[in-house]
PDB file of C-alpha atoms in Angstrom:
ATOM      1  CA  UNK Q  18      -0.193  -0.008  -0.052  1.00 41.00           C
ATOM      2  CA  UNK Q  19       3.110   1.956   1.169  1.00 42.00           C
ATOM      3  CA  UNK Q  20       4.903   1.239  -2.483  1.00 43.00           C
ATOM      4  CA  UNK Q  21       1.642   2.011  -4.529  1.00 43.00           C
ATOM      5  CA  UNK Q  22       1.136   5.808  -2.548  1.00 36.00           C
ATOM      6  CA  UNK Q  23       4.956   5.843  -3.578  1.00 37.00           C
ATOM      7  CA  UNK Q  24       4.271   5.640  -6.648  1.00 36.00           C
ATOM      8  CA  UNK Q  25       1.696   7.377  -7.444  1.00 41.00           C
ATOM      9  CA  UNK Q  26       3.371  10.458  -6.124  1.00 39.00           C
ATOM     10  CA  UNK Q  27       6.068  10.299  -8.670  1.00 42.00           C
ATOM     11  CA  UNK Q  28       3.867  10.177 -10.878  1.00 46.00           C
ATOM     12  CA  UNK Q  29       2.125  13.571 -10.206  1.00 44.00           C
ATOM     13  CA  UNK Q  30       6.030  14.791  -9.098  1.00 40.00           C
ATOM     14  CA  UNK Q  31       6.875  14.370 -12.844  1.00 74.00           C
ATOM     15  CA  UNK Q  32       3.666  15.651 -14.269  1.00 77.00           C
ATOM     16  CA  UNK Q  33       3.676  18.311 -12.144  1.00 80.00           C
ATOM     17  CA  UNK Q  34       7.715  19.443 -13.684  1.00 83.00           C
ATOM     18  CA  UNK Q  35       5.773  18.982 -17.083  1.00 82.00           C
ATOM     19  CA  UNK Q  36       3.864  21.296 -16.623  1.00 85.00           C
ATOM     20  CA  UNK Q  37       6.368  24.266 -14.737  1.00 88.00           C
ATOM     21  CA  UNK Q  38       8.928  23.116 -18.003  1.00 88.00           C
ATOM     22  CA  UNK Q  39       6.204  23.516 -20.327  1.00 90.00           C
ATOM     23  CA  UNK Q  40       5.302  26.981 -18.648  1.00 92.00           C
ATOM     24  CA  UNK Q  41       8.667  28.390 -19.433  1.00 94.00           C
ATOM     25  CA  UNK Q  42       9.366  27.454 -22.344  1.00 95.00           C
ATOM     26  CA  UNK Q  43       5.879  28.806 -23.536  1.00 96.00           C
ATOM     27  CA  UNK Q  44       7.674  32.116 -22.263  1.00 97.00           C
ATOM     28  CA  UNK Q  45      11.261  31.158 -23.615  1.00 97.00           C
ATOM     29  CA  UNK Q  46       8.671  30.877 -27.223  1.00 97.00           C
ATOM     30  CA  UNK Q  47       7.015  33.509 -26.816  1.00 98.00           C
ATOM     31  CA  UNK Q  48      10.354  35.735 -26.923  1.00 97.00           C
ATOM     32  CA  UNK Q  49      12.075  33.614 -29.431  1.00 98.00           C
ATOM     33  CA  UNK Q  50       9.402  34.543 -31.135  1.00 98.00           C
ATOM     34  CA  UNK Q  51       9.668  38.341 -30.814  1.00 98.00           C
ATOM     35  CA  UNK Q  52      13.301  38.679 -30.831  1.00 98.00           C
ATOM     36  CA  UNK Q  53      12.723  36.709 -34.473  1.00 97.00           C
ATOM     37  CA  UNK Q  54      10.244  38.658 -35.786  1.00 97.00           C
ATOM     38  CA  UNK Q  55      12.375  41.653 -34.740  1.00 97.00           C
ATOM     39  CA  UNK Q  56      15.108  40.714 -36.803  1.00 96.00           C
ATOM     40  CA  UNK Q  57      12.626  40.474 -39.944  1.00 95.00           C
ATOM     41  CA  UNK Q  58      10.842  44.190 -39.048  1.00 96.00           C
ATOM     42  CA  UNK Q  59      12.843  46.538 -37.264  1.00 96.00           C
ATOM     43  CA  UNK Q  60      13.560  48.511 -40.688  1.00 94.00           C
ATOM     44  CA  UNK Q  61      10.077  48.523 -42.276  1.00 94.00           C
ATOM     45  CA  UNK Q  62       9.027  50.114 -38.057  1.00 95.00           C
ATOM     46  CA  UNK Q  63      11.613  52.487 -38.468  1.00 94.00           C
ATOM     47  CA  UNK Q  64      10.584  53.396 -41.471  1.00 92.00           C
ATOM     48  CA  UNK Q  65       7.126  53.857 -40.593  1.00 90.00           C
ATOM     49  CA  UNK Q  66       7.235  55.368 -37.872  1.00 90.00           C
ATOM     50  CA  UNK Q  67      10.904  57.064 -37.430  1.00 89.00           C
ATOM     51  CA  UNK Q  68      11.740  58.348 -34.296  1.00 88.00           C
ATOM     52  CA  UNK Q  69       7.930  58.972 -32.637  1.00 88.00           C
ATOM     53  CA  UNK Q  70       8.013  55.578 -31.490  1.00 91.00           C
ATOM     54  CA  UNK Q  71      10.223  52.624 -30.181  1.00 94.00           C
ATOM     55  CA  UNK Q  72      11.244  50.371 -31.927  1.00 96.00           C
ATOM     56  CA  UNK Q  73      10.584  47.628 -29.622  1.00 96.00           C
ATOM     57  CA  UNK Q  74       7.052  47.863 -29.441  1.00 96.00           C
ATOM     58  CA  UNK Q  75       7.310  48.816 -33.261  1.00 95.00           C
ATOM     59  CA  UNK Q  76       8.115  45.325 -33.533  1.00 97.00           C
ATOM     60  CA  UNK Q  77       5.814  44.164 -30.582  1.00 97.00           C
ATOM     61  CA  UNK Q  78       2.763  45.389 -32.964  1.00 97.00           C
ATOM     62  CA  UNK Q  79       3.643  43.714 -35.900  1.00 97.00           C
ATOM     63  CA  UNK Q  80       3.922  40.912 -33.720  1.00 98.00           C
ATOM     64  CA  UNK Q  81       0.904  41.062 -32.188  1.00 98.00           C
ATOM     65  CA  UNK Q  82      -0.368  41.479 -35.718  1.00 97.00           C
ATOM     66  CA  UNK Q  83       1.314  38.146 -36.347  1.00 97.00           C
ATOM     67  CA  UNK Q  84      -1.141  36.346 -34.095  1.00 97.00           C
ATOM     68  CA  UNK Q  85      -4.016  38.634 -35.915  1.00 97.00           C
ATOM     69  CA  UNK Q  86      -4.602  40.130 -33.262  1.00 97.00           C
ATOM     70  CA  UNK Q  87      -4.680  43.922 -34.300  1.00 96.00           C
ATOM     71  CA  UNK Q  88      -3.586  47.082 -33.212  1.00 96.00           C
ATOM     72  CA  UNK Q  89      -6.016  49.486 -31.234  1.00 95.00           C
ATOM     73  CA  UNK Q  90      -5.981  53.118 -31.997  1.00 90.00           C
ATOM     74  CA  UNK Q  91      -7.623  55.739 -30.377  1.00 84.00           C
ATOM     75  CA  UNK Q  92      -7.306  59.854 -30.931  1.00 77.00           C
ATOM     76  CA  UNK Q  93      -8.749  62.366 -29.635  1.00 75.00           C
ATOM     77  CA  UNK Q  94      -8.953  66.402 -30.129  1.00 75.00           C
ATOM     78  CA  UNK Q  95     -11.058  68.560 -28.335  1.00 69.00           C
ATOM     79  CA  UNK Q  96     -13.322  66.523 -27.083  1.00 71.00           C
ATOM     80  CA  UNK Q  97     -13.759  64.203 -30.012  1.00 75.00           C
ATOM     81  CA  UNK Q  98     -12.516  60.804 -29.919  1.00 71.00           C
ATOM     82  CA  UNK Q  99     -12.726  58.424 -32.761  1.00 81.00           C
ATOM     83  CA  UNK Q 100     -11.017  54.286 -32.413  1.00 83.00           C
ATOM     84  CA  UNK Q 101      -9.736  52.574 -35.350  1.00 90.00           C
ATOM     85  CA  UNK Q 102      -7.812  49.367 -35.679  1.00 92.00           C
ATOM     86  CA  UNK Q 103      -4.812  48.872 -37.835  1.00 91.00           C
ATOM     87  CA  UNK Q 104      -3.499  45.703 -38.922  1.00 93.00           C
ATOM     88  CA  UNK Q 105       0.303  47.075 -39.997  1.00 94.00           C
ATOM     89  CA  UNK Q 106       1.917  43.260 -41.692  1.00 94.00           C
ATOM     90  CA  UNK Q 107      -1.880  43.737 -43.949  1.00 91.00           C
ATOM     91  CA  UNK Q 108      -1.196  46.711 -44.733  1.00 90.00           C
ATOM     92  CA  UNK Q 109       3.012  46.237 -45.563  1.00 89.00           C
ATOM     93  CA  UNK Q 110       3.878  45.344 -49.278  1.00 82.00           C
ATOM     94  CA  UNK Q 111       7.803  43.672 -47.602  1.00 87.00           C
ATOM     95  CA  UNK Q 112       7.739  39.890 -47.727  1.00 87.00           C
ATOM     96  CA  UNK Q 113       9.224  39.860 -44.910  1.00 84.00           C
ATOM     97  CA  UNK Q 114       6.425  41.689 -42.619  1.00 88.00           C
ATOM     98  CA  UNK Q 115       4.530  39.224 -44.480  1.00 90.00           C
ATOM     99  CA  UNK Q 116       6.766  36.263 -43.200  1.00 94.00           C
ATOM    100  CA  UNK Q 117       6.062  37.743 -39.511  1.00 95.00           C
ATOM    101  CA  UNK Q 118       2.321  35.313 -39.883  1.00 96.00           C
ATOM    102  CA  UNK Q 119       4.739  32.199 -39.562  1.00 97.00           C
ATOM    103  CA  UNK Q 120       7.145  32.392 -37.037  1.00 97.00           C
ATOM    104  CA  UNK Q 121       4.807  31.932 -34.458  1.00 98.00           C
ATOM    105  CA  UNK Q 122       3.093  28.952 -35.650  1.00 98.00           C
ATOM    106  CA  UNK Q 123       6.777  27.738 -36.738  1.00 98.00           C
ATOM    107  CA  UNK Q 124       8.448  28.731 -33.146  1.00 98.00           C
ATOM    108  CA  UNK Q 125       5.145  27.200 -31.498  1.00 98.00           C
ATOM    109  CA  UNK Q 126       5.087  24.162 -33.537  1.00 98.00           C
ATOM    110  CA  UNK Q 127       9.202  23.193 -32.820  1.00 97.00           C
ATOM    111  CA  UNK Q 128       9.062  23.626 -29.511  1.00 97.00           C
ATOM    112  CA  UNK Q 129       5.813  21.309 -29.206  1.00 96.00           C
ATOM    113  CA  UNK Q 130       8.308  18.903 -30.764  1.00 96.00           C
ATOM    114  CA  UNK Q 131      11.581  19.029 -28.400  1.00 95.00           C
ATOM    115  CA  UNK Q 132       8.660  18.682 -25.330  1.00 95.00           C
ATOM    116  CA  UNK Q 133       7.162  15.564 -26.442  1.00 93.00           C
ATOM    117  CA  UNK Q 134      11.158  14.715 -27.427  1.00 92.00           C
ATOM    118  CA  UNK Q 135      12.640  15.696 -24.157  1.00 91.00           C
ATOM    119  CA  UNK Q 136       9.919  14.258 -21.911  1.00 91.00           C
ATOM    120  CA  UNK Q 137       9.393  11.426 -23.964  1.00 88.00           C
ATOM    121  CA  UNK Q 138       6.208  11.130 -25.172  1.00 88.00           C
ATOM    122  CA  UNK Q 139       4.496   8.811 -27.263  1.00 88.00           C
ATOM    123  CA  UNK Q 140       1.302   9.102 -27.362  1.00 90.00           C
ATOM    124  CA  UNK Q 141      -1.394  11.694 -28.273  1.00 90.00           C
ATOM    125  CA  UNK Q 142      -2.216  11.819 -23.894  1.00 89.00           C
ATOM    126  CA  UNK Q 143       1.175  12.019 -23.031  1.00 90.00           C
ATOM    127  CA  UNK Q 144       1.996  14.568 -25.627  1.00 91.00           C
ATOM    128  CA  UNK Q 145      -0.815  16.583 -24.804  1.00 92.00           C
ATOM    129  CA  UNK Q 146      -0.141  16.712 -21.109  1.00 90.00           C
ATOM    130  CA  UNK Q 147       3.492  17.672 -22.712  1.00 92.00           C
ATOM    131  CA  UNK Q 148       2.360  20.505 -24.970  1.00 92.00           C
ATOM    132  CA  UNK Q 149      -1.208  22.212 -23.686  1.00 92.00           C
ATOM    133  CA  UNK Q 150       0.682  23.712 -20.732  1.00 94.00           C
ATOM    134  CA  UNK Q 151       3.021  26.100 -22.871  1.00 96.00           C
ATOM    135  CA  UNK Q 152      -0.247  27.815 -23.083  1.00 96.00           C
ATOM    136  CA  UNK Q 153       0.759  28.985 -19.847  1.00 96.00           C
ATOM    137  CA  UNK Q 154       3.495  30.896 -19.609  1.00 97.00           C
ATOM    138  CA  UNK Q 155       3.113  31.913 -23.366  1.00 98.00           C
ATOM    139  CA  UNK Q 156      -0.113  33.842 -22.475  1.00 97.00           C
ATOM    140  CA  UNK Q 157       1.342  35.527 -19.098  1.00 97.00           C
ATOM    141  CA  UNK Q 158       3.760  36.956 -21.678  1.00 97.00           C
ATOM    142  CA  UNK Q 159       0.984  38.031 -24.172  1.00 98.00           C
ATOM    143  CA  UNK Q 160      -1.248  39.750 -21.612  1.00 97.00           C
ATOM    144  CA  UNK Q 161       1.498  41.771 -20.131  1.00 97.00           C
ATOM    145  CA  UNK Q 162       3.327  42.311 -23.647  1.00 97.00           C
ATOM    146  CA  UNK Q 163      -0.320  44.227 -25.157  1.00 96.00           C
ATOM    147  CA  UNK Q 164      -0.015  46.452 -21.399  1.00 96.00           C
ATOM    148  CA  UNK Q 165       3.495  47.210 -22.064  1.00 96.00           C
ATOM    149  CA  UNK Q 166       2.772  48.330 -26.133  1.00 96.00           C
ATOM    150  CA  UNK Q 167       0.961  51.214 -25.406  1.00 93.00           C
ATOM    151  CA  UNK Q 168       2.247  54.170 -26.672  1.00 88.00           C
ATOM    152  CA  UNK Q 169       0.145  57.099 -25.842  1.00 78.00           C
ATOM    153  CA  UNK Q 170       1.157  61.135 -26.244  1.00 72.00           C
ATOM    154  CA  UNK Q 171      -0.504  63.966 -24.721  1.00 63.00           C
ATOM    155  CA  UNK Q 172      -0.434  68.095 -26.195  1.00 67.00           C
ATOM    156  CA  UNK Q 173      -2.364  70.920 -26.005  1.00 69.00           C
ATOM    157  CA  UNK Q 174      -2.395  73.527 -28.926  1.00 67.00           C
ATOM    158  CA  UNK Q 175      -4.374  76.710 -28.493  1.00 68.00           C
ATOM    159  CA  UNK Q 176      -5.893  75.734 -25.378  1.00 71.00           C
ATOM    160  CA  UNK Q 177      -7.330  72.895 -27.637  1.00 75.00           C
ATOM    161  CA  UNK Q 178      -6.518  69.740 -26.202  1.00 71.00           C
ATOM    162  CA  UNK Q 179      -5.266  66.271 -27.935  1.00 69.00           C
ATOM    163  CA  UNK Q 180      -4.516  62.572 -27.143  1.00 73.00           C
ATOM    164  CA  UNK Q 181      -3.420  59.338 -29.431  1.00 84.00           C
ATOM    165  CA  UNK Q 182      -2.892  56.092 -27.756  1.00 86.00           C
ATOM    166  CA  UNK Q 183      -2.520  52.686 -30.121  1.00 92.00           C
ATOM    167  CA  UNK Q 184      -1.776  49.360 -28.498  1.00 94.00           C
ATOM    168  CA  UNK Q 185      -2.378  45.819 -29.278  1.00 97.00           C
ATOM    169  CA  UNK Q 186      -6.047  44.788 -28.102  1.00 96.00           C
ATOM    170  CA  UNK Q 187      -5.604  42.618 -24.551  1.00 96.00           C
ATOM    171  CA  UNK Q 188      -8.708  40.724 -25.076  1.00 97.00           C
ATOM    172  CA  UNK Q 189      -7.769  38.970 -28.616  1.00 97.00           C
ATOM    173  CA  UNK Q 190      -3.824  39.374 -27.144  1.00 97.00           C
ATOM    174  CA  UNK Q 191      -4.722  37.161 -24.234  1.00 97.00           C
ATOM    175  CA  UNK Q 192      -7.325  34.935 -26.490  1.00 97.00           C
ATOM    176  CA  UNK Q 193      -6.702  34.458 -29.546  1.00 97.00           C
ATOM    177  CA  UNK Q 194      -2.647  35.264 -29.476  1.00 97.00           C
ATOM    178  CA  UNK Q 195      -1.841  34.331 -25.096  1.00 97.00           C
ATOM    179  CA  UNK Q 196      -4.087  30.963 -25.638  1.00 97.00           C
ATOM    180  CA  UNK Q 197      -5.533  29.496 -28.919  1.00 98.00           C
ATOM    181  CA  UNK Q 198      -2.245  29.641 -30.349  1.00 98.00           C
ATOM    182  CA  UNK Q 199       0.016  27.934 -29.213  1.00 97.00           C
ATOM    183  CA  UNK Q 200      -3.606  25.186 -27.964  1.00 97.00           C
ATOM    184  CA  UNK Q 201      -2.839  24.206 -31.199  1.00 97.00           C
ATOM    185  CA  UNK Q 202       0.104  24.954 -32.654  1.00 98.00           C
ATOM    186  CA  UNK Q 203       2.440  23.634 -29.725  1.00 97.00           C
ATOM    187  CA  UNK Q 204       0.078  20.393 -29.080  1.00 96.00           C
ATOM    188  CA  UNK Q 205       0.480  19.724 -33.031  1.00 96.00           C
ATOM    189  CA  UNK Q 206       3.937  19.657 -32.425  1.00 96.00           C
ATOM    190  CA  UNK Q 207       4.285  17.629 -29.584  1.00 95.00           C
ATOM    191  CA  UNK Q 208       0.954  15.088 -31.242  1.00 95.00           C
ATOM    192  CA  UNK Q 209       3.614  14.571 -34.404  1.00 95.00           C
ATOM    193  CA  UNK Q 210       6.491  14.277 -32.236  1.00 94.00           C
ATOM    194  CA  UNK Q 211       4.880  11.555 -29.891  1.00 93.00           C
ATOM    195  CA  UNK Q 212       3.998   9.697 -32.804  1.00 90.00           C
ATOM    196  CA  UNK Q 213       7.032   9.803 -34.954  1.00 90.00           C
ATOM    197  CA  UNK Q 214       8.506   8.604 -31.934  1.00 83.00           C
ATOM    198  CA  UNK Q 215       5.566   5.833 -30.780  1.00 81.00           C
ATOM    199  CA  UNK Q 216       6.820   4.081 -34.839  1.00 78.00           C
TER     200      UNK Q 216
END
């Protein structure tokens, strides 16, 4: 009886270790995806925004667009306000920025496959257990990033106040970019790797 209890505890620790590792890898996957996006689009960001927006922030907007998360642009002048959404990649005509759409899926599939190999996943259940928790870390980064990547300015001209801001839409950033993308792609990578290993 005591032996069974220890064995069960060992399995639960192993699962907890897998979840923790996958969560950490989710954070890493978001960082790697952002860095690759930076290399692809930083020149376009500088050309589009000049010194008005920091390079890292402009690249973050492209990174969110690569997850099909739009950027919300808000402007107010003298009490009149307007809100629009912007997809910088869709508006771009450069191949490098359009290629940014492929970065999140490729990174997440690779991460899922690496985790499945690392933890010797050999069936669908094991693959899901190592692939899906990537979502936890990825969602945290995408949610915090959407808050941090907000640019806002205020000015006053002849007594008329003006303000504008741009930031990724928070709910789509968390739900679409942070949850749906890693659930689909990291789990797919883990499942494919597990099936290959089980052959």
